[in-house]
């Protein structure tokens, strides 16, 4: 009898997009994952559709998600269309209300989950284990399976209750990563600031990228020439 050769199993990163402002961060993370050859399972919350429409003018539709996603990822942080050339062939989309979706189960093979941006509502839902939608459920599963979970919270100021929720996520093993751009990388454009945050999210997930200039211990190394 010939040995059975198992087909290589797809192990995606789950990317959850919540309703906080910051859809360019999500787009940059998705582009970074795909550029690194990673597979993606995408969950877009109901609230995030409103934010996406408000920030980009793009209506994200279940029936046309691939077309809408490609349009979104091609758009720059400054709103210019067709800034990036992105293929979305290895993206699988799950509706936020589909609690029977693959990422709702710990037996579904994934590498981990990134919530970008993470609203205070999604932070609270995950910290309390509410599982009100697929985004929250997938994050809870990620924690219980001891897989990497990166929460790019995007809110300011933060009240005491949200801070308690973030501490709870940290204690549960998540990486709490505020969407706070830095300027030492020599940013000259809004896209540079967005890419810095996206790059830090990918750093936390262990995904290689070239989204920003890393600190090399030289003061002024990122300053424009002639400054």
CSV table of C-alpha atoms in Angstrom, one decimal:
chain,number,residue,atom,x,y,z
A,1,UNK,CA,0.0,0.0,0.0
A,2,UNK,CA,1.4,3.4,-1.0
A,3,UNK,CA,1.7,6.0,1.8
A,4,UNK,CA,-0.9,8.7,2.1
A,5,UNK,CA,0.5,12.1,1.2
A,6,UNK,CA,-1.4,14.8,3.0
A,7,UNK,CA,-2.1,18.1,1.2
A,8,UNK,CA,-0.4,21.0,2.9
A,9,UNK,CA,-2.9,22.7,5.1
A,10,UNK,CA,-3.8,26.3,4.7
A,11,UNK,CA,-3.1,28.3,7.9
A,12,UNK,CA,-4.2,31.9,7.6
A,13,UNK,CA,-4.0,34.9,9.8
A,14,UNK,CA,-7.4,36.1,10.9
A,15,UNK,CA,-7.7,39.8,10.5
A,16,UNK,CA,-10.6,41.5,12.3
A,17,UNK,CA,-11.6,45.0,11.3
A,18,UNK,CA,-13.8,46.7,13.9
A,19,UNK,CA,-15.7,50.0,13.8
A,20,UNK,CA,-12.9,52.3,15.2
A,21,UNK,CA,-11.5,55.0,12.9
A,22,UNK,CA,-8.4,53.8,11.2
A,23,UNK,CA,-9.4,51.7,8.2
A,24,UNK,CA,-6.1,52.7,6.4
A,25,UNK,CA,-4.3,50.8,9.2
A,26,UNK,CA,-6.3,47.7,8.4
A,27,UNK,CA,-5.6,48.1,4.6
A,28,UNK,CA,-1.8,48.4,5.3
A,29,UNK,CA,-1.7,45.3,7.5
A,30,UNK,CA,-3.6,43.3,4.9
A,31,UNK,CA,-1.3,44.4,2.1
A,32,UNK,CA,1.7,43.6,4.3
A,33,UNK,CA,0.4,40.0,5.0
A,34,UNK,CA,-0.3,39.3,1.4
A,35,UNK,CA,3.1,40.7,0.3
A,36,UNK,CA,4.7,38.3,2.8
A,37,UNK,CA,2.9,35.4,1.1
A,38,UNK,CA,0.5,34.9,4.1
A,39,UNK,CA,-3.0,33.7,3.7
A,40,UNK,CA,-5.8,35.8,5.3
A,41,UNK,CA,-9.2,35.1,6.7
A,42,UNK,CA,-11.0,38.5,6.9
A,43,UNK,CA,-13.8,39.5,9.3
A,44,UNK,CA,-15.3,43.0,8.8
A,45,UNK,CA,-17.7,44.0,11.6
A,46,UNK,CA,-21.0,45.7,10.8
A,47,UNK,CA,-19.8,48.9,12.5
A,48,UNK,CA,-16.6,48.9,10.5
A,49,UNK,CA,-18.5,49.0,7.2
A,50,UNK,CA,-19.9,52.4,8.3
A,51,UNK,CA,-16.4,53.6,9.2
A,52,UNK,CA,-15.0,52.3,5.9
A,53,UNK,CA,-17.8,54.1,3.9
A,54,UNK,CA,-17.2,57.3,5.8
A,55,UNK,CA,-13.3,57.2,5.5
A,56,UNK,CA,-13.0,55.9,1.9
A,57,UNK,CA,-16.4,56.1,0.3
A,58,UNK,CA,-16.3,52.3,-0.3
A,59,UNK,CA,-19.4,50.3,0.5
A,60,UNK,CA,-18.2,46.8,1.6
A,61,UNK,CA,-20.8,44.3,0.4
A,62,UNK,CA,-21.0,40.6,1.2
A,63,UNK,CA,-22.0,39.7,-2.3
A,64,UNK,CA,-19.2,41.7,-3.8
A,65,UNK,CA,-16.6,41.5,-1.1
A,66,UNK,CA,-13.7,40.6,-3.3
A,67,UNK,CA,-14.2,43.5,-5.7
A,68,UNK,CA,-14.7,45.9,-2.8
A,69,UNK,CA,-11.7,44.6,-0.9
A,70,UNK,CA,-9.5,45.0,-4.0
A,71,UNK,CA,-10.7,48.6,-4.4
A,72,UNK,CA,-10.0,49.3,-0.8
A,73,UNK,CA,-6.5,47.8,-0.6
A,74,UNK,CA,-5.5,49.7,-3.8
A,75,UNK,CA,-6.4,53.0,-2.2
A,76,UNK,CA,-3.7,55.1,-0.5
A,77,UNK,CA,-4.0,56.5,3.0
A,78,UNK,CA,-4.5,59.9,1.3
A,79,UNK,CA,-7.6,58.6,-0.5
A,80,UNK,CA,-6.0,58.3,-4.0
A,81,UNK,CA,-7.3,55.2,-5.8
A,82,UNK,CA,-5.1,52.7,-7.6
A,83,UNK,CA,-2.0,53.6,-5.4
A,84,UNK,CA,-1.2,50.0,-4.8
A,85,UNK,CA,-1.4,46.9,-6.9
A,86,UNK,CA,-2.7,44.1,-4.7
A,87,UNK,CA,-4.0,40.6,-5.5
A,88,UNK,CA,-6.6,39.2,-3.1
A,89,UNK,CA,-6.6,35.6,-4.3
A,90,UNK,CA,-5.6,34.2,-0.9
A,91,UNK,CA,-8.1,36.0,1.1
A,92,UNK,CA,-11.2,34.2,2.5
A,93,UNK,CA,-14.0,36.4,3.8
A,94,UNK,CA,-16.4,35.5,6.6
A,95,UNK,CA,-19.5,37.5,7.4
A,96,UNK,CA,-19.4,39.0,10.9
A,97,UNK,CA,-22.7,37.4,11.8
A,98,UNK,CA,-21.6,33.9,10.8
A,99,UNK,CA,-20.9,32.3,14.1
A,100,UNK,CA,-20.6,28.9,12.4
A,101,UNK,CA,-17.6,30.2,10.4
A,102,UNK,CA,-14.2,28.4,10.5
A,103,UNK,CA,-12.5,30.9,12.9
A,104,UNK,CA,-15.2,30.3,15.5
A,105,UNK,CA,-13.7,26.9,16.3
A,106,UNK,CA,-10.4,26.1,17.9
A,107,UNK,CA,-10.0,23.2,15.5
A,108,UNK,CA,-9.9,25.5,12.5
A,109,UNK,CA,-6.2,25.9,11.7
A,110,UNK,CA,-4.9,29.5,11.9
A,111,UNK,CA,-1.7,31.2,12.9
A,112,UNK,CA,-3.3,33.8,15.0
A,113,UNK,CA,-5.4,36.9,14.8
A,114,UNK,CA,-4.9,40.7,14.3
A,115,UNK,CA,-7.6,43.2,15.2
A,116,UNK,CA,-6.9,46.3,13.3
A,117,UNK,CA,-8.2,48.8,14.2
A,118,UNK,CA,-9.7,47.7,17.5
A,119,UNK,CA,-12.5,49.8,18.9
A,120,UNK,CA,-13.1,50.0,22.7
A,121,UNK,CA,-16.3,48.0,22.1
A,122,UNK,CA,-14.4,45.1,20.5
A,123,UNK,CA,-11.8,45.4,23.3
A,124,UNK,CA,-14.5,45.1,25.9
A,125,UNK,CA,-16.2,42.2,24.1
A,126,UNK,CA,-13.0,40.2,23.8
A,127,UNK,CA,-11.9,40.9,27.3
A,128,UNK,CA,-15.2,39.9,28.7
A,129,UNK,CA,-15.6,36.9,26.4
A,130,UNK,CA,-19.0,38.1,25.0
A,131,UNK,CA,-18.6,36.6,21.5
A,132,UNK,CA,-21.4,38.8,20.2
A,133,UNK,CA,-20.1,38.5,16.6
A,134,UNK,CA,-17.5,36.5,14.7
A,135,UNK,CA,-14.8,39.0,15.4
A,136,UNK,CA,-15.2,38.7,19.1
A,137,UNK,CA,-15.7,34.9,19.0
A,138,UNK,CA,-12.6,34.4,16.8
A,139,UNK,CA,-10.5,36.5,19.2
A,140,UNK,CA,-11.7,34.5,22.2
A,141,UNK,CA,-10.9,31.3,20.4
A,142,UNK,CA,-7.4,32.7,19.6
A,143,UNK,CA,-6.8,33.3,23.3
A,144,UNK,CA,-8.1,30.0,24.5
A,145,UNK,CA,-5.9,28.2,22.0
A,146,UNK,CA,-2.9,30.2,23.1
A,147,UNK,CA,-2.3,31.6,19.6
A,148,UNK,CA,-1.0,35.1,18.9
A,149,UNK,CA,-3.5,37.9,19.3
A,150,UNK,CA,-2.6,41.5,18.4
A,151,UNK,CA,-5.1,44.2,19.4
A,152,UNK,CA,-4.3,47.5,17.7
A,153,UNK,CA,-6.6,49.7,19.8
A,154,UNK,CA,-7.5,53.1,18.2
A,155,UNK,CA,-9.1,55.5,20.7
A,156,UNK,CA,-8.1,58.5,22.7
A,157,UNK,CA,-8.4,59.4,25.5
A,158,UNK,CA,-8.9,56.0,27.2
A,159,UNK,CA,-11.2,55.8,30.2
A,160,UNK,CA,-10.5,53.6,33.3
A,161,UNK,CA,-12.8,50.8,32.2
A,162,UNK,CA,-11.2,50.4,28.8
A,163,UNK,CA,-7.8,50.4,30.5
A,164,UNK,CA,-8.9,47.6,32.7
A,165,UNK,CA,-10.1,45.7,29.6
A,166,UNK,CA,-6.7,46.2,28.0
A,167,UNK,CA,-4.9,44.9,31.1
A,168,UNK,CA,-7.2,41.9,31.0
A,169,UNK,CA,-6.2,41.2,27.4
A,170,UNK,CA,-2.5,41.6,28.2
A,171,UNK,CA,-2.8,39.2,31.1
A,172,UNK,CA,-4.6,36.7,28.8
A,173,UNK,CA,-1.6,36.7,26.5
A,174,UNK,CA,-2.7,39.3,23.9
A,175,UNK,CA,-0.3,42.0,22.6
A,176,UNK,CA,-2.0,45.4,23.2
A,177,UNK,CA,-0.6,47.7,20.5
A,178,UNK,CA,-2.0,51.3,20.4
A,179,UNK,CA,-2.2,52.7,16.9
A,180,UNK,CA,0.5,55.4,17.7
A,181,UNK,CA,2.7,56.4,14.8
A,182,UNK,CA,6.3,57.3,15.5
A,183,UNK,CA,8.3,59.9,13.7
A,184,UNK,CA,11.9,58.6,14.0
A,185,UNK,CA,11.5,56.6,10.8
A,186,UNK,CA,11.5,59.8,8.7
A,187,UNK,CA,7.9,60.0,7.8
A,188,UNK,CA,7.1,62.5,5.0
A,189,UNK,CA,3.6,61.4,4.1
A,190,UNK,CA,0.5,60.2,5.8
A,191,UNK,CA,1.1,56.7,4.3
A,192,UNK,CA,4.4,56.5,6.1
A,193,UNK,CA,2.7,57.1,9.4
A,194,UNK,CA,0.1,54.4,8.6
A,195,UNK,CA,2.7,52.0,7.5
A,196,UNK,CA,4.7,52.4,10.7
A,197,UNK,CA,1.7,51.3,12.8
A,198,UNK,CA,0.9,48.4,10.3
A,199,UNK,CA,4.6,47.4,10.5
A,200,UNK,CA,4.6,47.3,14.3
A,201,UNK,CA,1.5,45.0,14.1
A,202,UNK,CA,3.3,42.7,11.7
A,203,UNK,CA,6.4,42.8,14.0
A,204,UNK,CA,4.2,41.6,16.9
A,205,UNK,CA,2.9,38.8,14.7
A,206,UNK,CA,6.4,37.8,13.5
A,207,UNK,CA,5.6,38.5,9.9
A,208,UNK,CA,8.5,40.0,7.9
A,209,UNK,CA,7.9,43.3,6.0
A,210,UNK,CA,9.6,46.5,4.8
A,211,UNK,CA,7.0,49.0,5.7
A,212,UNK,CA,9.1,51.4,7.7
A,213,UNK,CA,12.7,52.3,8.4
A,214,UNK,CA,14.0,50.6,11.6
A,215,UNK,CA,15.9,52.3,14.3
A,216,UNK,CA,19.7,51.6,13.9
A,217,UNK,CA,21.0,53.6,16.9
A,218,UNK,CA,22.0,56.7,14.9
A,219,UNK,CA,20.5,60.0,15.9
A,220,UNK,CA,19.3,62.0,12.9
A,221,UNK,CA,19.6,58.9,10.7
A,222,UNK,CA,16.1,59.4,9.4
A,223,UNK,CA,16.3,63.2,8.8
A,224,UNK,CA,16.0,64.4,5.2
A,225,UNK,CA,19.4,65.1,3.6
A,226,UNK,CA,20.5,68.7,3.9
A,227,UNK,CA,18.4,69.2,7.0
